[in-house]
GROMACS .gro file of C-alpha atoms in nm:
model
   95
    1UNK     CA    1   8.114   0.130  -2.346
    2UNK     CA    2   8.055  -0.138  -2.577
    3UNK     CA    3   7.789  -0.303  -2.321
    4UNK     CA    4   7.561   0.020  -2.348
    5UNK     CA    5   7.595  -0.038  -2.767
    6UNK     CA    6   7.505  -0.400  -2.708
    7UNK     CA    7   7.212  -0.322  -2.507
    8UNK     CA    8   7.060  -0.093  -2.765
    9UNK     CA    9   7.130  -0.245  -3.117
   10UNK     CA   10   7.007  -0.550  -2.913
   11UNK     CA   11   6.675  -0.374  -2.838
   12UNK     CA   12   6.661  -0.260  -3.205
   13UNK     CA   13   6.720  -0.554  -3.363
   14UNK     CA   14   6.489  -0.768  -3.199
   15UNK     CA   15   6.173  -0.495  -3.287
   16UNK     CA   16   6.228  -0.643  -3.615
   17UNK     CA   17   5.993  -0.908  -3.711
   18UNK     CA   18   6.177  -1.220  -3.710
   19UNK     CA   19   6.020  -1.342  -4.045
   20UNK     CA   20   6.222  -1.029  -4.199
   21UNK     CA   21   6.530  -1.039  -4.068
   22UNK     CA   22   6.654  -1.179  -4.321
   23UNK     CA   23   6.540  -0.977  -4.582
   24UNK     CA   24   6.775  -0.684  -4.770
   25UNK     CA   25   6.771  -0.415  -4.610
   26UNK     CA   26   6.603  -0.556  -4.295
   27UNK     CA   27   6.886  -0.374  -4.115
   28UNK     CA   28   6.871   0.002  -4.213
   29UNK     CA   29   6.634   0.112  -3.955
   30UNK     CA   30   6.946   0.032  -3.668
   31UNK     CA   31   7.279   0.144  -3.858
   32UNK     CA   32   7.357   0.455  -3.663
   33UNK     CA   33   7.357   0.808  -3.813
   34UNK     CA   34   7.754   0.888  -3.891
   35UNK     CA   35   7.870   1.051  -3.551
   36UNK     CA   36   7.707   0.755  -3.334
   37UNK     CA   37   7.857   0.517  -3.623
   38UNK     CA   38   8.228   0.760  -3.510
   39UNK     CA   39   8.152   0.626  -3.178
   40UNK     CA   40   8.082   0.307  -3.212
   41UNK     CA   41   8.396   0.213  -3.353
   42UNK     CA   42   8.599   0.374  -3.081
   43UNK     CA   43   8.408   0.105  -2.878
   44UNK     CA   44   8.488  -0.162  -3.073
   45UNK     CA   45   8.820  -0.046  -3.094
   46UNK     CA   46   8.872  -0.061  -2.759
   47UNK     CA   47   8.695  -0.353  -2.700
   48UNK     CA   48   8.836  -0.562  -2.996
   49UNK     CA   49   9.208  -0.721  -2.835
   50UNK     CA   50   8.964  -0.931  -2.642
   51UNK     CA   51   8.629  -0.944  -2.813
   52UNK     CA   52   8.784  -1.111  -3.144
   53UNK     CA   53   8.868  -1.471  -2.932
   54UNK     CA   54   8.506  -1.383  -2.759
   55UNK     CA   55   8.220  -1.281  -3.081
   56UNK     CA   56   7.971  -1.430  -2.898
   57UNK     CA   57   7.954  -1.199  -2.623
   58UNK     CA   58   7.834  -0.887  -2.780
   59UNK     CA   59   7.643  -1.021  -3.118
   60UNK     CA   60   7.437  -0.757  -3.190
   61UNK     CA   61   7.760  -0.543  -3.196
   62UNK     CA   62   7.907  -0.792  -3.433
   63UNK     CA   63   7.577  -0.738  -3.687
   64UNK     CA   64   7.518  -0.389  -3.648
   65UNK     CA   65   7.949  -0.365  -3.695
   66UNK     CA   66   7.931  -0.531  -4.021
   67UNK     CA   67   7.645  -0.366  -4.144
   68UNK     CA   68   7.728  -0.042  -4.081
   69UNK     CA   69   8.043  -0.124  -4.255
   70UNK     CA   70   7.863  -0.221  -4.547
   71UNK     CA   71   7.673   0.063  -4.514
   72UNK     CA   72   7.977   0.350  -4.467
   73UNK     CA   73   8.258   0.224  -4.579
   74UNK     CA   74   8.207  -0.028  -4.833
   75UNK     CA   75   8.415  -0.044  -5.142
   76UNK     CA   76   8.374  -0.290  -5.403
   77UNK     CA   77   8.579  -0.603  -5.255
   78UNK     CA   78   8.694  -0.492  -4.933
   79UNK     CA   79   8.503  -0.536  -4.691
   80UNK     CA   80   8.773  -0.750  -4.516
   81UNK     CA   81   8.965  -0.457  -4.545
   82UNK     CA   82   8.730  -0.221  -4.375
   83UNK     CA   83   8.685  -0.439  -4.079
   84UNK     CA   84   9.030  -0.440  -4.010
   85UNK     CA   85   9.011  -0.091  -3.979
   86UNK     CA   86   8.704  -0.063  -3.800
   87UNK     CA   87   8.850  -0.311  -3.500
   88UNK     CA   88   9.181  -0.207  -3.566
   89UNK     CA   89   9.364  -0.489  -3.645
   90UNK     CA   90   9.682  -0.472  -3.907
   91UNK     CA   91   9.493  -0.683  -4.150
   92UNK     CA   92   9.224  -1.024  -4.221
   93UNK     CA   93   9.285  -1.275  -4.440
   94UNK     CA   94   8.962  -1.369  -4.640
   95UNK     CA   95   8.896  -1.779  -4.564
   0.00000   0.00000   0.00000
């Protein structure tokens, strides 16, 4: 499941000019609407016992995950937070 969401945010991202990738808000135009967004994170879910030793393999995922986190879930310092419960896992340490 996560392969089809790879393939697509993949897709999506890469219609962006490269020059403005980097620029805020660059992004918006491939955060899925809320129930593809519900979806997603069943994927990831599902996907993340062996996709956290492996980012590299799905990277869009991993940019279109954090953004949309940003996006729907963000509250002021926790971001970490939110991740966890986007993949799942118990808890991450900040570095």
């Amino acid at each position: 499941m996560l392969e089809e969401f790879e393939h697509r945010y993949a897709s999506e991202i890469d219609r962006i000019p490269a020059d403005k990738r980097a620029d805020a808000g660059s992004l918006l135009s491939v955060i899925p609407l809320r129930p593809e967004w519900e979806e997603f994170r069943i994927a990831v879910r599902a996907a993340w016992p062996w996709w956290e030793d492996n980012l590299n393999l799905y990277p869009a995922s991993l940019i279109i995950l954090y953004a949309s986190i940003a996006f729907f879930e963000y509250e002021a310092g926790e971001i970490w937070g939110k991740f966890a419960e986007a993949t799942g896992t118990a808890r991450f340490t900040p570095n």
